PDB file of C-alpha atoms and ligand atoms in Angstrom:
ATOM      1  CA  MET A   1      11.269  -7.529 -14.001  1.00 91.00           C
ATOM      2  CA  ARG A   2       7.517  -6.341 -13.478  1.00 93.00           C
ATOM      3  CA  VAL A   3       6.707  -3.450 -11.409  1.00 97.00           C
ATOM      4  CA  LEU A   4       3.125  -2.709 -10.109  1.00 97.00           C
ATOM      5  CA  VAL A   5       1.926   0.212  -8.317  1.00 98.00           C
ATOM      6  CA  LEU A   6      -1.273   0.324  -6.335  1.00 97.00           C
ATOM      7  CA  LEU A   7      -3.006   3.071  -5.439  1.00 96.00           C
ATOM      8  CA  GLY A   8      -5.839   4.306  -3.216  1.00 92.00           C
ATOM      9  CA  ALA A   9      -6.845   6.114  -0.076  1.00 88.00           C
ATOM     10  CA  PRO A  10      -5.325   5.216   3.566  1.00 83.00           C
ATOM     11  CA  GLY A  11      -6.999   2.203   3.785  1.00 84.00           C
ATOM     12  CA  ALA A  12      -8.890   1.519   0.023  1.00 91.00           C
ATOM     13  CA  GLY A  13      -7.707  -2.246   0.707  1.00 91.00           C
ATOM     14  CA  LYS A  14      -4.153  -1.762  -0.905  1.00 92.00           C
ATOM     15  CA  GLY A  15      -2.221  -3.999   1.787  1.00 90.00           C
ATOM     16  CA  THR A  16      -4.832  -6.705   1.722  1.00 91.00           C
ATOM     17  CA  GLN A  17      -4.717  -6.806  -1.895  1.00 96.00           C
ATOM     18  CA  ALA A  18      -1.063  -6.302  -2.091  1.00 95.00           C
ATOM     19  CA  GLN A  19      -0.465  -9.270   0.019  1.00 93.00           C
ATOM     20  CA  VAL A  20      -2.842 -11.511  -2.248  1.00 94.00           C
ATOM     21  CA  LEU A  21      -1.118 -10.619  -5.567  1.00 95.00           C
ATOM     22  CA  ALA A  22       2.008 -11.182  -3.845  1.00 95.00           C
ATOM     23  CA  ARG A  23       1.552 -14.893  -3.470  1.00 94.00           C
ATOM     24  CA  THR A  24      -0.314 -15.530  -6.776  1.00 94.00           C
ATOM     25  CA  LEU A  25       2.163 -13.574  -8.615  1.00 94.00           C
ATOM     26  CA  GLY A  26       5.018 -14.847  -6.729  1.00 95.00           C
ATOM     27  CA  ILE A  27       6.785 -11.266  -6.505  1.00 96.00           C
ATOM     28  CA  PRO A  28       7.310  -9.691  -2.945  1.00 97.00           C
ATOM     29  CA  HIS A  29       5.027  -7.060  -1.410  1.00 96.00           C
ATOM     30  CA  ILE A  30       6.657  -4.007  -0.658  1.00 97.00           C
ATOM     31  CA  ALA A  31       5.195  -1.023   1.595  1.00 95.00           C
ATOM     32  CA  THR A  32       7.008   2.017   2.447  1.00 96.00           C
ATOM     33  CA  GLY A  33       4.649   1.965   5.598  1.00 93.00           C
ATOM     34  CA  ASP A  34       5.861  -1.273   6.992  1.00 93.00           C
ATOM     35  CA  LEU A  35       9.271  -0.131   6.095  1.00 96.00           C
ATOM     36  CA  PHE A  36       8.649   3.241   8.136  1.00 97.00           C
ATOM     37  CA  ARG A  37       6.822   0.857  11.249  1.00 94.00           C
ATOM     38  CA  ALA A  38      10.049  -1.193  11.275  1.00 94.00           C
ATOM     39  CA  ALA A  39      12.280   1.032  11.836  1.00 95.00           C
ATOM     40  CA  VAL A  40      10.225   2.702  14.256  1.00 95.00           C
ATOM     41  CA  ARG A  41       9.558  -0.691  16.429  1.00 93.00           C
ATOM     42  CA  GLU A  42      13.558  -1.116  16.121  1.00 95.00           C
ATOM     43  CA  GLY A  43      14.710   2.351  16.845  1.00 95.00           C
ATOM     44  CA  THR A  44      16.993   3.044  14.393  1.00 95.00           C
ATOM     45  CA  THR A  45      18.326   6.272  13.282  1.00 94.00           C
ATOM     46  CA  LEU A  46      15.802   6.312  10.499  1.00 94.00           C
ATOM     47  CA  GLY A  47      12.681   5.035  12.736  1.00 96.00           C
ATOM     48  CA  ARG A  48      13.315   8.069  15.266  1.00 96.00           C
ATOM     49  CA  GLU A  49      13.369  10.560  12.005  1.00 95.00           C
ATOM     50  CA  VAL A  50      10.152   9.212  10.514  1.00 96.00           C
ATOM     51  CA  LYS A  51       7.791   8.888  13.148  1.00 95.00           C
ATOM     52  CA  GLU A  52       6.951  12.371  14.371  1.00 93.00           C
ATOM     53  CA  TYR A  53       5.973  12.884  10.566  1.00 93.00           C
ATOM     54  CA  MET A  54       3.978   9.092  11.036  1.00 91.00           C
ATOM     55  CA  ASP A  55       2.067  10.441  14.347  1.00 88.00           C
ATOM     56  CA  ARG A  56       1.271  13.466  12.499  1.00 84.00           C
ATOM     57  CA  GLY A  57      -0.208  11.935   9.434  1.00 79.00           C
ATOM     58  CA  GLU A  58       2.069  13.862   7.587  1.00 86.00           C
ATOM     59  CA  LEU A  59       4.336  12.394   4.566  1.00 90.00           C
ATOM     60  CA  VAL A  60       7.818  11.454   5.368  1.00 95.00           C
ATOM     61  CA  PRO A  61      10.048  13.607   3.112  1.00 96.00           C
ATOM     62  CA  ASP A  62      10.745  12.275  -0.335  1.00 97.00           C
ATOM     63  CA  GLY A  63      14.508  11.899  -0.112  1.00 96.00           C
ATOM     64  CA  VAL A  64      14.205   9.457   2.640  1.00 97.00           C
ATOM     65  CA  THR A  65      10.964   8.078   1.279  1.00 97.00           C
ATOM     66  CA  VAL A  66      12.805   7.586  -2.042  1.00 97.00           C
ATOM     67  CA  GLY A  67      16.084   6.228  -0.751  1.00 95.00           C
ATOM     68  CA  ILE A  68      14.494   3.274   1.458  1.00 96.00           C
ATOM     69  CA  LEU A  69      12.128   2.203  -1.459  1.00 97.00           C
ATOM     70  CA  LEU A  70      15.234   1.726  -3.722  1.00 96.00           C
ATOM     71  CA  ASP A  71      17.221  -0.052  -1.641  1.00 95.00           C
ATOM     72  CA  ARG A  72      14.606  -2.590  -0.847  1.00 96.00           C
ATOM     73  CA  LEU A  73      13.749  -2.909  -4.435  1.00 96.00           C
ATOM     74  CA  SER A  74      17.811  -3.651  -4.771  1.00 95.00           C
ATOM     75  CA  ALA A  75      17.190  -6.981  -2.535  1.00 96.00           C
ATOM     76  CA  SER A  76      17.509 -10.043  -4.688  1.00 96.00           C
ATOM     77  CA  ASP A  77      13.933 -11.086  -3.724  1.00 96.00           C
ATOM     78  CA  ALA A  78      12.630  -8.325  -5.700  1.00 96.00           C
ATOM     79  CA  ARG A  79      14.677  -8.999  -9.113  1.00 94.00           C
ATOM     80  CA  ASP A  80      11.913 -10.317 -11.159  1.00 94.00           C
ATOM     81  CA  GLY A  81       9.326  -7.421  -9.545  1.00 95.00           C
ATOM     82  CA  ALA A  82       7.709  -5.999  -6.895  1.00 97.00           C
ATOM     83  CA  ILE A  83       4.269  -4.829  -5.781  1.00 97.00           C
ATOM     84  CA  LEU A  84       4.544  -1.595  -4.606  1.00 97.00           C
ATOM     85  CA  ASP A  85       1.957  -0.408  -1.498  1.00 96.00           C
ATOM     86  CA  GLY A  86       2.058   3.113  -0.398  1.00 93.00           C
ATOM     87  CA  PHE A  87       4.656   4.212  -3.026  1.00 96.00           C
ATOM     88  CA  PRO A  88       4.406   6.375  -5.117  1.00 97.00           C
ATOM     89  CA  ARG A  89       2.393   8.904  -2.672  1.00 93.00           C
ATOM     90  CA  THR A  90       4.069  12.322  -4.379  1.00 93.00           C
ATOM     91  CA  ARG A  91       5.118  13.338  -8.075  1.00 94.00           C
ATOM     92  CA  ALA A  92       8.323  13.646  -7.199  1.00 96.00           C
ATOM     93  CA  GLN A  93       8.634   9.668  -5.790  1.00 97.00           C
ATOM     94  CA  ALA A  94       7.333   8.655  -9.189  1.00 97.00           C
ATOM     95  CA  GLU A  95       9.077  10.397 -11.162  1.00 97.00           C
ATOM     96  CA  ALA A  96      12.349   9.038  -9.106  1.00 97.00           C
ATOM     97  CA  LEU A  97      11.225   5.687  -9.308  1.00 98.00           C
ATOM     98  CA  ASP A  98      10.391   6.117 -13.379  1.00 97.00           C
ATOM     99  CA  ALA A  99      14.482   6.862 -13.323  1.00 97.00           C
ATOM    100  CA  GLU A 100      15.298   3.932 -11.317  1.00 95.00           C
ATOM    101  CA  LEU A 101      13.462   1.600 -13.899  1.00 96.00           C
ATOM    102  CA  ALA A 102      14.079   3.208 -16.861  1.00 96.00           C
ATOM    103  CA  ALA A 103      17.920   2.712 -15.882  1.00 94.00           C
ATOM    104  CA  ARG A 104      17.198  -1.118 -15.815  1.00 91.00           C
ATOM    105  CA  GLY A 105      15.055  -1.395 -19.032  1.00 93.00           C
ATOM    106  CA  VAL A 106      11.860  -1.541 -17.750  1.00 93.00           C
ATOM    107  CA  GLY A 107       9.126   0.804 -16.431  1.00 94.00           C
ATOM    108  CA  VAL A 108       5.828   0.776 -14.040  1.00 97.00           C
ATOM    109  CA  ASP A 109       4.230  -1.998 -15.663  1.00 96.00           C
ATOM    110  CA  ARG A 110       0.623  -1.059 -14.720  1.00 97.00           C
ATOM    111  CA  ALA A 111      -0.996   1.804 -11.461  1.00 97.00           C
ATOM    112  CA  LEU A 112      -3.562  -0.245  -9.950  1.00 97.00           C
ATOM    113  CA  TYR A 113      -6.185   2.845  -8.424  1.00 96.00           C
ATOM    114  CA  ILE A 114      -8.688   1.183  -6.095  1.00 96.00           C
ATOM    115  CA  ASP A 115     -11.293   3.235  -5.846  1.00 94.00           C
ATOM    116  CA  VAL A 116     -13.325   3.540  -2.456  1.00 91.00           C
ATOM    117  CA  PRO A 117     -15.564   7.125  -1.419  1.00 85.00           C
ATOM    118  CA  SER A 118     -13.978   8.515   1.468  1.00 78.00           C
ATOM    119  CA  GLU A 119     -16.572   8.694   3.623  1.00 77.00           C
ATOM    120  CA  ASP A 120     -16.245   4.535   3.668  1.00 84.00           C
ATOM    121  CA  ILE A 121     -12.488   5.155   4.493  1.00 84.00           C
ATOM    122  CA  VAL A 122     -13.089   6.866   7.425  1.00 80.00           C
ATOM    123  CA  ARG A 123     -14.929   4.003   8.657  1.00 78.00           C
ATOM    124  CA  ARG A 124     -13.153   1.234   7.308  1.00 81.00           C
ATOM    125  CA  LEU A 125     -10.138   2.783   9.054  1.00 80.00           C
ATOM    126  CA  SER A 126     -11.354   3.175  12.333  1.00 81.00           C
ATOM    127  CA  GLY A 127     -12.553  -0.977  12.418  1.00 87.00           C
ATOM    128  CA  ARG A 128      -9.014  -1.785  10.875  1.00 88.00           C
ATOM    129  CA  TRP A 129      -6.207  -3.828  13.309  1.00 92.00           C
ATOM    130  CA  ILE A 130      -3.073  -5.253  12.453  1.00 93.00           C
ATOM    131  CA  CYS A 131      -0.948  -7.919  13.837  1.00 94.00           C
ATOM    132  CA  GLU A 132       1.935  -7.097  16.329  1.00 93.00           C
ATOM    133  CA  ALA A 133       4.726  -9.474  14.352  1.00 93.00           C
ATOM    134  CA  ALA A 134       3.869  -8.837  10.629  1.00 91.00           C
ATOM    135  CA  GLY A 135       1.092  -6.287  10.122  1.00 90.00           C
ATOM    136  CA  HIS A 136      -1.400  -8.432   8.485  1.00 92.00           C
ATOM    137  CA  VAL A 137      -4.802  -6.792   8.435  1.00 91.00           C
ATOM    138  CA  TYR A 138      -7.831  -7.223   9.580  1.00 93.00           C
ATOM    139  CA  ASN A 139     -11.293  -5.252  10.315  1.00 89.00           C
ATOM    140  CA  VAL A 140     -13.734  -5.887  12.458  1.00 86.00           C
ATOM    141  CA  ALA A 141     -16.778  -5.503  10.347  1.00 79.00           C
ATOM    142  CA  SER A 142     -15.332  -6.833   6.874  1.00 81.00           C
ATOM    143  CA  ARG A 143     -12.482  -9.040   7.644  1.00 88.00           C
ATOM    144  CA  PRO A 144     -12.502 -10.495  11.512  1.00 93.00           C
ATOM    145  CA  PRO A 145      -9.607 -12.813  12.489  1.00 96.00           C
ATOM    146  CA  ARG A 146     -10.982 -16.335  13.068  1.00 96.00           C
ATOM    147  CA  ALA A 147     -10.242 -15.814  16.729  1.00 96.00           C
ATOM    148  CA  ALA A 148     -10.516 -12.372  18.565  1.00 93.00           C
ATOM    149  CA  GLY A 149      -7.735 -10.629  19.559  1.00 95.00           C
ATOM    150  CA  ARG A 150      -5.118 -12.836  17.362  1.00 97.00           C
ATOM    151  CA  CYS A 151      -3.747 -13.327  13.936  1.00 96.00           C
ATOM    152  CA  ASP A 152      -5.062 -16.098  11.912  1.00 97.00           C
ATOM    153  CA  ILE A 153      -1.743 -16.474  10.148  1.00 96.00           C
ATOM    154  CA  ASP A 154       0.766 -16.207  13.287  1.00 97.00           C
ATOM    155  CA  GLU A 155      -1.161 -15.961  16.304  1.00 97.00           C
ATOM    156  CA  SER A 156       0.321 -12.954  16.992  1.00 97.00           C
ATOM    157  CA  ALA A 157      -2.010 -10.127  19.091  1.00 97.00           C
ATOM    158  CA  LEU A 158      -3.834  -7.527  17.253  1.00 95.00           C
ATOM    159  CA  VAL A 159      -3.282  -3.813  17.629  1.00 93.00           C
ATOM    160  CA  GLN A 160      -4.819  -0.629  16.390  1.00 87.00           C
ATOM    161  CA  ARG A 161      -2.160   1.623  14.652  1.00 84.00           C
ATOM    162  CA  ASP A 162      -1.803   4.919  16.239  1.00 78.00           C
ATOM    163  CA  ASP A 163      -2.206   6.649  12.838  1.00 75.00           C
ATOM    164  CA  ASP A 164      -5.814   4.707  12.802  1.00 81.00           C
ATOM    165  CA  ARG A 165      -7.105   7.225  15.322  1.00 76.00           C
ATOM    166  CA  ALA A 166     -10.105   8.830  14.173  1.00 74.00           C
ATOM    167  CA  GLU A 167      -8.124  12.737  14.292  1.00 75.00           C
ATOM    168  CA  THR A 168      -4.907  11.454  12.758  1.00 78.00           C
ATOM    169  CA  VAL A 169      -7.340   9.290  10.083  1.00 78.00           C
ATOM    170  CA  ARG A 170      -8.786  13.048   8.739  1.00 79.00           C
ATOM    171  CA  ALA A 171      -5.375  14.650   9.074  1.00 78.00           C
ATOM    172  CA  ARG A 172      -3.957  11.906   6.653  1.00 76.00           C
ATOM    173  CA  LEU A 173      -6.545  12.147   4.123  1.00 80.00           C
ATOM    174  CA  GLY A 174      -6.886  15.753   3.880  1.00 80.00           C
ATOM    175  CA  GLN A 175      -3.070  15.854   3.473  1.00 77.00           C
ATOM    176  CA  GLN A 176      -2.461  12.805   1.458  1.00 76.00           C
ATOM    177  CA  MET A 177      -5.285  13.314  -0.747  1.00 81.00           C
ATOM    178  CA  GLY A 178      -3.984  16.111  -2.980  1.00 82.00           C
ATOM    179  CA  ALA A 179      -0.682  14.405  -3.740  1.00 86.00           C
ATOM    180  CA  LEU A 180      -2.335  11.161  -4.344  1.00 89.00           C
ATOM    181  CA  GLY A 181      -3.891  13.023  -6.951  1.00 92.00           C
ATOM    182  CA  GLU A 182      -0.681  14.098  -8.510  1.00 93.00           C
ATOM    183  CA  VAL A 183       0.469  10.494  -8.892  1.00 96.00           C
ATOM    184  CA  VAL A 184      -2.834   9.051 -10.673  1.00 96.00           C
ATOM    185  CA  ALA A 185      -2.432  12.180 -13.042  1.00 96.00           C
ATOM    186  CA  HIS A 186       0.894  11.078 -13.533  1.00 97.00           C
ATOM    187  CA  TYR A 187       0.241   7.392 -14.270  1.00 97.00           C
ATOM    188  CA  ARG A 188      -2.794   8.339 -16.471  1.00 97.00           C
ATOM    189  CA  ALA A 189      -0.461  10.577 -18.751  1.00 97.00           C
ATOM    190  CA  THR A 190       1.994   7.656 -19.252  1.00 95.00           C
ATOM    191  CA  GLY A 191      -0.643   5.425 -19.649  1.00 96.00           C
ATOM    192  CA  ALA A 192       0.029   3.029 -16.980  1.00 96.00           C
ATOM    193  CA  LEU A 193      -3.223   3.977 -14.528  1.00 97.00           C
ATOM    194  CA  VAL A 194      -6.082   1.442 -14.462  1.00 97.00           C
ATOM    195  CA  MET A 195      -9.100   2.376 -11.909  1.00 96.00           C
ATOM    196  CA  VAL A 196     -10.776  -0.735 -10.177  1.00 97.00           C
ATOM    197  CA  ASP A 197     -13.573  -0.291  -7.446  1.00 96.00           C
ATOM    198  CA  GLY A 198     -12.837  -1.154  -4.051  1.00 95.00           C
ATOM    199  CA  GLY A 199     -16.293  -0.554  -2.587  1.00 92.00           C
ATOM    200  CA  LYS A 200     -16.816  -4.770  -3.624  1.00 93.00           C
ATOM    201  CA  PRO A 201     -16.439  -7.928  -1.405  1.00 90.00           C
ATOM    202  CA  ILE A 202     -12.509  -8.464  -1.227  1.00 91.00           C
ATOM    203  CA  ALA A 203     -12.236 -11.613  -3.178  1.00 94.00           C
ATOM    204  CA  GLU A 204     -14.129  -9.824  -6.311  1.00 96.00           C
ATOM    205  CA  VAL A 205     -11.492  -6.387  -6.336  1.00 96.00           C
ATOM    206  CA  THR A 206      -8.767  -9.236  -6.234  1.00 96.00           C
ATOM    207  CA  GLU A 207     -10.721 -10.819  -9.479  1.00 96.00           C
ATOM    208  CA  ALA A 208     -11.436  -7.362 -11.053  1.00 96.00           C
ATOM    209  CA  LEU A 209      -6.842  -6.402 -10.441  1.00 96.00           C
ATOM    210  CA  LEU A 210      -6.110 -10.060 -11.360  1.00 95.00           C
ATOM    211  CA  ASP A 211      -8.269  -9.650 -14.421  1.00 94.00           C
ATOM    212  CA  VAL A 212      -6.465  -6.603 -15.389  1.00 94.00           C
ATOM    213  CA  LEU A 213      -3.039  -8.410 -15.101  1.00 92.00           C
ATOM    214  CA  ARG A 214      -3.800 -11.130 -17.219  1.00 85.00           C
ATOM    215  CA  PRO A 215      -2.766 -10.714 -20.973  1.00 74.00           C
ATOM    216  CA  ALA A 216      -5.460  -9.387 -23.320  1.00 63.00           C
ATOM    217  CA  ALA A 217      -5.472 -12.956 -24.848  1.00 63.00           C
ATOM    218  CA  GLU A 218      -5.921 -14.882 -21.506  1.00 68.00           C
ATOM    219  CA  ARG A 219      -9.008 -12.647 -20.518  1.00 60.00           C
ATOM    220  CA  ARG A 220     -13.051 -13.099 -20.438  1.00 55.00           C
ATOM    221  CA  VAL A 221     -14.757 -12.030 -22.969  1.00 55.00           C
ATOM    222  CA  GLY A 222     -17.364  -9.415 -21.554  1.00 48.00           C
TER     223      GLY A 222
HETATM  224  P1  AMP B 301       0.658   3.458   5.569  1.00 94.49           P
HETATM  225  O1  AMP B 301       0.740   2.436   6.125  1.00 94.49           O
HETATM  226  O2  AMP B 301       1.005   3.450   3.510  1.00 94.49           O
HETATM  227  O3  AMP B 301      -0.442   4.524   5.484  1.00 94.49           O
HETATM  228  O4  AMP B 301       1.840   4.883   5.657  1.00 94.49           O
HETATM  229  C1  AMP B 301       1.826   5.217   7.074  1.00 94.49           C
HETATM  230  C2  AMP B 301       2.653   6.274   7.192  1.00 94.49           C
HETATM  231  O5  AMP B 301       3.982   6.348   6.191  1.00 94.49           O
HETATM  232  C3  AMP B 301       1.811   7.714   5.963  1.00 94.49           C
HETATM  233  O6  AMP B 301       1.139   8.036   6.715  1.00 94.49           O
HETATM  234  C4  AMP B 301       3.173   8.548   6.266  1.00 94.49           C
HETATM  235  O7  AMP B 301       3.515   8.826   7.286  1.00 94.49           O
HETATM  236  C5  AMP B 301       4.202   7.182   6.085  1.00 94.49           C
HETATM  237  N1  AMP B 301       4.754   6.918   4.465  1.00 94.49           N
HETATM  238  C6  AMP B 301       4.783   5.576   4.118  1.00 94.49           C
HETATM  239  N2  AMP B 301       4.521   5.673   2.338  1.00 94.49           N
HETATM  240  C7  AMP B 301       5.111   7.242   2.382  1.00 94.49           C
HETATM  241  C8  AMP B 301       5.633   7.611   0.812  1.00 94.49           C
HETATM  242  N3  AMP B 301       5.665   7.129   0.020  1.00 94.49           N
HETATM  243  N4  AMP B 301       5.855   8.726   1.001  1.00 94.49           N
HETATM  244  C9  AMP B 301       5.847   9.454   2.128  1.00 94.49           C
HETATM  245  N5  AMP B 301       5.584   9.172   3.279  1.00 94.49           N
HETATM  246  C10 AMP B 301       4.846   7.814   3.403  1.00 94.49           C
END
């Protein structure tokens, strides 16, 4: 089982990169934000519980978040591993994940931090659109869809997330960056942390991430 963690500010490109890595590595992309949005759409008890946190740009409590993530990680398609996107977001979540993986005799393979300056983040998030059906991500500036307002992959309508409004973006950044610092410190201490420059074009960031994940013997020299 190979578990990879993608870290970075909201809008750093975690979702975009996770989709590519999942296809390339043949393991599922698991995003707690997507799991929560699906629950809100379906109107489940969980959805009603998490909606108010999401609307305020706040983190959902650790107990709820760890529960939904470990549940998803136990599904059969994740038996060889997974790419976690948006989890862990707090030190307690990171420790809960470590404990679960230790029980399975593994650990987090790499925690890949996609580093983007915060002024770029606000610009990116306010231009972000996702498809209604599956959450495929587009950006008016850096990754426009082929047909305006339609997903390239499933042709569903593109919508802006409620929490991508400018005032919520600022709240999310303010509230979530502190906790992210703790998670980064955790993986620095375990030795799993790798930093990648997320300011580059999408394909170059993907290449840098794959380069980190290749066994040392296969890596390009220099
Ligand atoms: P995201 O799509 O990753 O930006 O997540 C959207 C929202 O879902 C966040 O602003 C939080 O309210 C909630 N959320 C997603 N993942 C987590 C997590 N690991 N811990 C707490 N809240 C989360």
